[in-house]
PDB file of C-alpha atoms in Angstrom:
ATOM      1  CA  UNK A   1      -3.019  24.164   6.071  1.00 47.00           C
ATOM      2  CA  UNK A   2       0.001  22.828   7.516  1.00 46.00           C
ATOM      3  CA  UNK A   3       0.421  18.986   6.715  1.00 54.00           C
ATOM      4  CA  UNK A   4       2.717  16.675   8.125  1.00 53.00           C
ATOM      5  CA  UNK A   5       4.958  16.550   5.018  1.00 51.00           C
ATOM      6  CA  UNK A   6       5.487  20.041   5.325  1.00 53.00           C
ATOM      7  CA  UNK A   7       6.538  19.550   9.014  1.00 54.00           C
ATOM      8  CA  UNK A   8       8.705  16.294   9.191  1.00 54.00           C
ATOM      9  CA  UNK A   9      10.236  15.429   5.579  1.00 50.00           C
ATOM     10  CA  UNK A  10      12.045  12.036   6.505  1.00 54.00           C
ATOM     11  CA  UNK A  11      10.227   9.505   8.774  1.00 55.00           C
ATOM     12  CA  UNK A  12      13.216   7.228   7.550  1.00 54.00           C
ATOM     13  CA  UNK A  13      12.923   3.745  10.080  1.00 56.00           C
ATOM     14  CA  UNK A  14      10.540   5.434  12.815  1.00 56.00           C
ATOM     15  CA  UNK A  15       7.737   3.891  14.702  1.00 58.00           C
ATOM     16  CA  UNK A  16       4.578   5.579  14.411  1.00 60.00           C
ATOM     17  CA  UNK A  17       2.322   4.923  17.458  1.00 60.00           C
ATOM     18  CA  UNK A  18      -0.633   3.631  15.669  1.00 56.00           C
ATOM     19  CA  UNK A  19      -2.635   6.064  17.953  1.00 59.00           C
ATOM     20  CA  UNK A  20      -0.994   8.901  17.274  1.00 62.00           C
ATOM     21  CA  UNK A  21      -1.679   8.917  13.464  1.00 57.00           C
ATOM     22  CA  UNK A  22      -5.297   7.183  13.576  1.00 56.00           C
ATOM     23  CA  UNK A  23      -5.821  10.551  15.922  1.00 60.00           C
ATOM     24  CA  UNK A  24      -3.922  12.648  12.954  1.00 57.00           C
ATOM     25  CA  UNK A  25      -6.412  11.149  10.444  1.00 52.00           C
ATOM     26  CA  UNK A  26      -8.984  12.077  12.604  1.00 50.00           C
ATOM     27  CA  UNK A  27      -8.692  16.244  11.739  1.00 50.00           C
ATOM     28  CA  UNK A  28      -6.937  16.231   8.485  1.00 56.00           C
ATOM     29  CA  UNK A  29      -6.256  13.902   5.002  1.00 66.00           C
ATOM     30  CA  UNK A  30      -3.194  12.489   5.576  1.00 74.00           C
ATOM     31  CA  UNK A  31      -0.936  13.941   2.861  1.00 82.00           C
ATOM     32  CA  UNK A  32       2.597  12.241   2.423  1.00 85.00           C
ATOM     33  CA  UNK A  33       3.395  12.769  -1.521  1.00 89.00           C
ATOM     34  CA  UNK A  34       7.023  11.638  -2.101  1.00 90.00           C
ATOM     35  CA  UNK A  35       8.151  11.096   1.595  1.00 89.00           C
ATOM     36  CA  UNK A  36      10.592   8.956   2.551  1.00 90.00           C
ATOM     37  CA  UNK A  37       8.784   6.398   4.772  1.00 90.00           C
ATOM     38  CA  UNK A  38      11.320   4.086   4.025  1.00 92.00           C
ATOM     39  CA  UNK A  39      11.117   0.871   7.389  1.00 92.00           C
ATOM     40  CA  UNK A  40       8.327   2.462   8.914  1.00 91.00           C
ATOM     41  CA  UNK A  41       6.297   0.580  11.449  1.00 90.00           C
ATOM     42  CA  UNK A  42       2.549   1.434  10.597  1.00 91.00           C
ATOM     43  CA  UNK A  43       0.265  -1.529  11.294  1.00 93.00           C
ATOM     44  CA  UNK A  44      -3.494  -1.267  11.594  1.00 93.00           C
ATOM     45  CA  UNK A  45      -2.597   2.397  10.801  1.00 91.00           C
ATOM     46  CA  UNK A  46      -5.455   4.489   9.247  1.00 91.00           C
ATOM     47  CA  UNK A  47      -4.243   5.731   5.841  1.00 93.00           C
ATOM     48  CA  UNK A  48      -7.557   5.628   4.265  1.00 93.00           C
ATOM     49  CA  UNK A  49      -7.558   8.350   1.705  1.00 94.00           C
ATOM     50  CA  UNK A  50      -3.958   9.350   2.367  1.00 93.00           C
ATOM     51  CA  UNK A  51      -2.225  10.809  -0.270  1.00 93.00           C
ATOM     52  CA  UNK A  52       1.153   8.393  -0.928  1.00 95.00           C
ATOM     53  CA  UNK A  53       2.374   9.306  -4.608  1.00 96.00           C
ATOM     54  CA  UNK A  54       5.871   8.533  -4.963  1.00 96.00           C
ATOM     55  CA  UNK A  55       6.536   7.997  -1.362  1.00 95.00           C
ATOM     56  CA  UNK A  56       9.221   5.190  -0.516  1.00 95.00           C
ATOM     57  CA  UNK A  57       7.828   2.715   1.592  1.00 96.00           C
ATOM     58  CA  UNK A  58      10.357   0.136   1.083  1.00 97.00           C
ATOM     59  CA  UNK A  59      10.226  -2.429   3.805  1.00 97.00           C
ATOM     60  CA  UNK A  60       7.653  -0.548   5.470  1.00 96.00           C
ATOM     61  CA  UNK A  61       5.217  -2.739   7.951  1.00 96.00           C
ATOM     62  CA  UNK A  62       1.864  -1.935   6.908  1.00 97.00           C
ATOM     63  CA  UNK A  63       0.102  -5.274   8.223  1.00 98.00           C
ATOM     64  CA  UNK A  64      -3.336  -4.612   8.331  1.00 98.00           C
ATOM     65  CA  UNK A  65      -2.938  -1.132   7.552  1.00 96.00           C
ATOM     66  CA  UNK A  66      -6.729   0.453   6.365  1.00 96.00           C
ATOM     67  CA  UNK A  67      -5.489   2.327   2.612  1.00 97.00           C
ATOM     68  CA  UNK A  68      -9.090   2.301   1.626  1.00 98.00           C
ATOM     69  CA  UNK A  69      -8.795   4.855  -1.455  1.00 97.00           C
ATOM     70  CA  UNK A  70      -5.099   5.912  -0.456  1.00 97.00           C
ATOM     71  CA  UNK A  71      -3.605   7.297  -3.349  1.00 97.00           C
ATOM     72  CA  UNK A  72      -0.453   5.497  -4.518  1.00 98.00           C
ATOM     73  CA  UNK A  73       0.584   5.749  -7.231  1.00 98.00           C
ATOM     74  CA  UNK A  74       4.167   5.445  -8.194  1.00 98.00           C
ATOM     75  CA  UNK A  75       5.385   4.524  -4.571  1.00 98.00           C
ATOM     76  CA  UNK A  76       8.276   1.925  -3.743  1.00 98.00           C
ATOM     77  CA  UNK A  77       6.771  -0.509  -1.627  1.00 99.00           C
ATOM     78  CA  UNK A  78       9.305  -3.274  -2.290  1.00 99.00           C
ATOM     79  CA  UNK A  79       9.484  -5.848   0.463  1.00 98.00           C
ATOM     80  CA  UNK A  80       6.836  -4.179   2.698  1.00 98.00           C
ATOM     81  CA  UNK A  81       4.394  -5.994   4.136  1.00 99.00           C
ATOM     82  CA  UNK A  82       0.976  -5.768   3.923  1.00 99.00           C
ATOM     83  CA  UNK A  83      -0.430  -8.656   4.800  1.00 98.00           C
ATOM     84  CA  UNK A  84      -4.072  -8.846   5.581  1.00 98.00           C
ATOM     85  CA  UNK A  85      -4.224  -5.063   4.098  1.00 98.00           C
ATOM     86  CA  UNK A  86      -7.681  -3.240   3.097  1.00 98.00           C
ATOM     87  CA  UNK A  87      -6.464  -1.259   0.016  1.00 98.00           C
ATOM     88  CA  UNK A  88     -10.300  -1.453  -1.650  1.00 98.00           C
ATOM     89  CA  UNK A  89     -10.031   1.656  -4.163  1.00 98.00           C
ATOM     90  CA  UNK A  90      -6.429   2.271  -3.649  1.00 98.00           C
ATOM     91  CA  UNK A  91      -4.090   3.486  -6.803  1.00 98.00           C
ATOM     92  CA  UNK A  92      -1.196   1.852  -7.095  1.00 98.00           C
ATOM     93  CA  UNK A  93      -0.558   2.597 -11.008  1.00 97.00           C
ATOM     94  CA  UNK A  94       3.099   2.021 -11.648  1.00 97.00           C
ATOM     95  CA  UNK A  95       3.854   1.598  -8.097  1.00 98.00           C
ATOM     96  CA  UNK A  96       6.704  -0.755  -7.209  1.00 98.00           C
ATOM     97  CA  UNK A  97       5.457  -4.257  -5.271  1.00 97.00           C
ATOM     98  CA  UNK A  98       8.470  -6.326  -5.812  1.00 96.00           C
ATOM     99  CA  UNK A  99       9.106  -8.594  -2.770  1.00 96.00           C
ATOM    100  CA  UNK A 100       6.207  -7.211  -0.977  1.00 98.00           C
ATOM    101  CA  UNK A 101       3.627  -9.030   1.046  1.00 98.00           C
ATOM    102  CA  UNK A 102      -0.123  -8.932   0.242  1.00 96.00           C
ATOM    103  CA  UNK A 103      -1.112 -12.042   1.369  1.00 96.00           C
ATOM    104  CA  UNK A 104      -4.585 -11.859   2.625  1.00 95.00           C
ATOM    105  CA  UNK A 105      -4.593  -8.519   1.549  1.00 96.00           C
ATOM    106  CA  UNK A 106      -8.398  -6.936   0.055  1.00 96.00           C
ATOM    107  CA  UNK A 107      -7.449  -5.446  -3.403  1.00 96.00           C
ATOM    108  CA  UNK A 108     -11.058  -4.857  -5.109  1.00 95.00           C
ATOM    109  CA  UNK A 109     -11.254  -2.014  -7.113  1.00 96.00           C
ATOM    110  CA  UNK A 110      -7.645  -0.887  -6.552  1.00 97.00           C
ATOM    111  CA  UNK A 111      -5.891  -0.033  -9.672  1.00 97.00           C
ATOM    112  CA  UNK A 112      -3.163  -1.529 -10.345  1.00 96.00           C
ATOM    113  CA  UNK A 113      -2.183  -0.555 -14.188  1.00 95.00           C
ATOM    114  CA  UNK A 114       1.456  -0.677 -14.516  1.00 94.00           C
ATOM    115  CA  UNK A 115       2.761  -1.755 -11.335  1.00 95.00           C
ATOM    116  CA  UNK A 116       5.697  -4.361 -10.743  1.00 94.00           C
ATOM    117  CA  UNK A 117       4.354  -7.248  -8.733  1.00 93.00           C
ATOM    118  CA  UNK A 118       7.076  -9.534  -9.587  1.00 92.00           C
ATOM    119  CA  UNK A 119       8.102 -11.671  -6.184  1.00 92.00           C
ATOM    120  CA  UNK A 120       4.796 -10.449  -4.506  1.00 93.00           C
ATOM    121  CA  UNK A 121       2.647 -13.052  -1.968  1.00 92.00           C
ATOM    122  CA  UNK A 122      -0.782 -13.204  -3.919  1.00 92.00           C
ATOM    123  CA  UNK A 123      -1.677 -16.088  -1.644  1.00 90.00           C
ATOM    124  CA  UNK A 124      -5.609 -14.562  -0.352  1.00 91.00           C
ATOM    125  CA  UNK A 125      -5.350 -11.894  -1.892  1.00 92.00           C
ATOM    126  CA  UNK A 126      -8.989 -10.624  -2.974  1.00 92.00           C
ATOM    127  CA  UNK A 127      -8.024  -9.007  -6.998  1.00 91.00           C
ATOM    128  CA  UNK A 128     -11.801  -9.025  -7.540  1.00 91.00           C
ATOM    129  CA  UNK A 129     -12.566  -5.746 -10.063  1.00 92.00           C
ATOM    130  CA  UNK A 130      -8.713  -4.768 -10.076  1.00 92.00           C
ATOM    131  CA  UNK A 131      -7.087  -3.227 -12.686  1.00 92.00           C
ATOM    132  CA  UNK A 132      -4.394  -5.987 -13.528  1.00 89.00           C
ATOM    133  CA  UNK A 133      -3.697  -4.559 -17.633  1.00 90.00           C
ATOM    134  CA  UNK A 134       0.208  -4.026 -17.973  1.00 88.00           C
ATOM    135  CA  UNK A 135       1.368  -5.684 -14.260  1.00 87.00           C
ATOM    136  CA  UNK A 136       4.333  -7.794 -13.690  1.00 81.00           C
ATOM    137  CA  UNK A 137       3.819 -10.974 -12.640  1.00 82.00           C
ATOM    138  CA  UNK A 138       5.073 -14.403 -12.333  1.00 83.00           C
ATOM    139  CA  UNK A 139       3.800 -17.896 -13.411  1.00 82.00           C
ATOM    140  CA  UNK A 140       3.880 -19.046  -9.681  1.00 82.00           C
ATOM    141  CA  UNK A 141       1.838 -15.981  -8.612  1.00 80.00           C
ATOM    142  CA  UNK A 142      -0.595 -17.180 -11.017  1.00 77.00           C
ATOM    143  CA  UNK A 143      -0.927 -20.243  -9.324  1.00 78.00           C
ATOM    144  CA  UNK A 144      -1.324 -18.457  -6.258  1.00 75.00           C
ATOM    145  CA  UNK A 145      -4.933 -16.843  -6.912  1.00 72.00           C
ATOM    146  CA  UNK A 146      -8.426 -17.791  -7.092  1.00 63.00           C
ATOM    147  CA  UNK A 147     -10.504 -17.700 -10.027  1.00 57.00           C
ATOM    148  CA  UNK A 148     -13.955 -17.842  -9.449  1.00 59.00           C
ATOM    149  CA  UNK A 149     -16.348 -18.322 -12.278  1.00 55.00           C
ATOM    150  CA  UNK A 150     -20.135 -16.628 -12.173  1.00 54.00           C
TER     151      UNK A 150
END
């Protein structure tokens, strides 16, 4: 099976028509391990299951981007933005947030072990069942979430 990594290597600052990629999604898991994704325009894409490890998605626009399950794990997304976000399930062990947006993002269940969410918008943010052991985070982010006693 041919994926797209195989066929385009660097998507460096392109524009993805969100149509184009939902209809992608539609045959095929999306599989973009270690590709440079780097200023990509992908909002309300469907990435749900996609396979991201190690792919730089520095200042990437992923606003309301579905990365249900998406695997992530050790990506750069410093500074991108993914506001309002579904990434319910999503690994982002030792992935790099700094910068980024997640405000209003939905992070239940996603793993988060190890990444560096220093300068990240928590503001929203749903954290409920995360894995938060070993992230970075700031005293003001703190202030940011929610707690909600049962």
């Amino acid at each position: 099976m041919k994926t797209l990594k195989d066929m385009i290597k660097d998507l460096t600052g392109v524009t993805v028509e969100k149509e184009k990629i939902n209809k992608y999604l539609e045959s095929e898991r999306l599989d973009l391990e270690g590709a440079n994704l780097e200023c990509v325009y992908l909002e309300d894409a469907n990435l749900e299951c996609a396979d991201l490890r190690g792919a730089d998605l520095e200042d990437a626009n992923l606003r309301c981007a579905d990365l249900k399950d998406a695997d992530l794990r050790g990506a750069n997304l410093k500074d991108a933005n993914l506001e309002c976000a579904d990434l319910r399930g999503a690994d982002l062990e030792d992935a790099d947030l700094r910068g980024a947006d997640l405000y209003g993002a939905n992070l239940r269940g996603a793993d988060l072990y190890g990444a560096n969410l220093e300068c990240v918008d928590l503001e929203d943010a749903n954290l409920r069942g995360a894995d938060l052991y070993g992230i970075k985070i700031t005293k003001k982010q703190l202030e940011q979430l929610t707690i909600e006693e049962d």
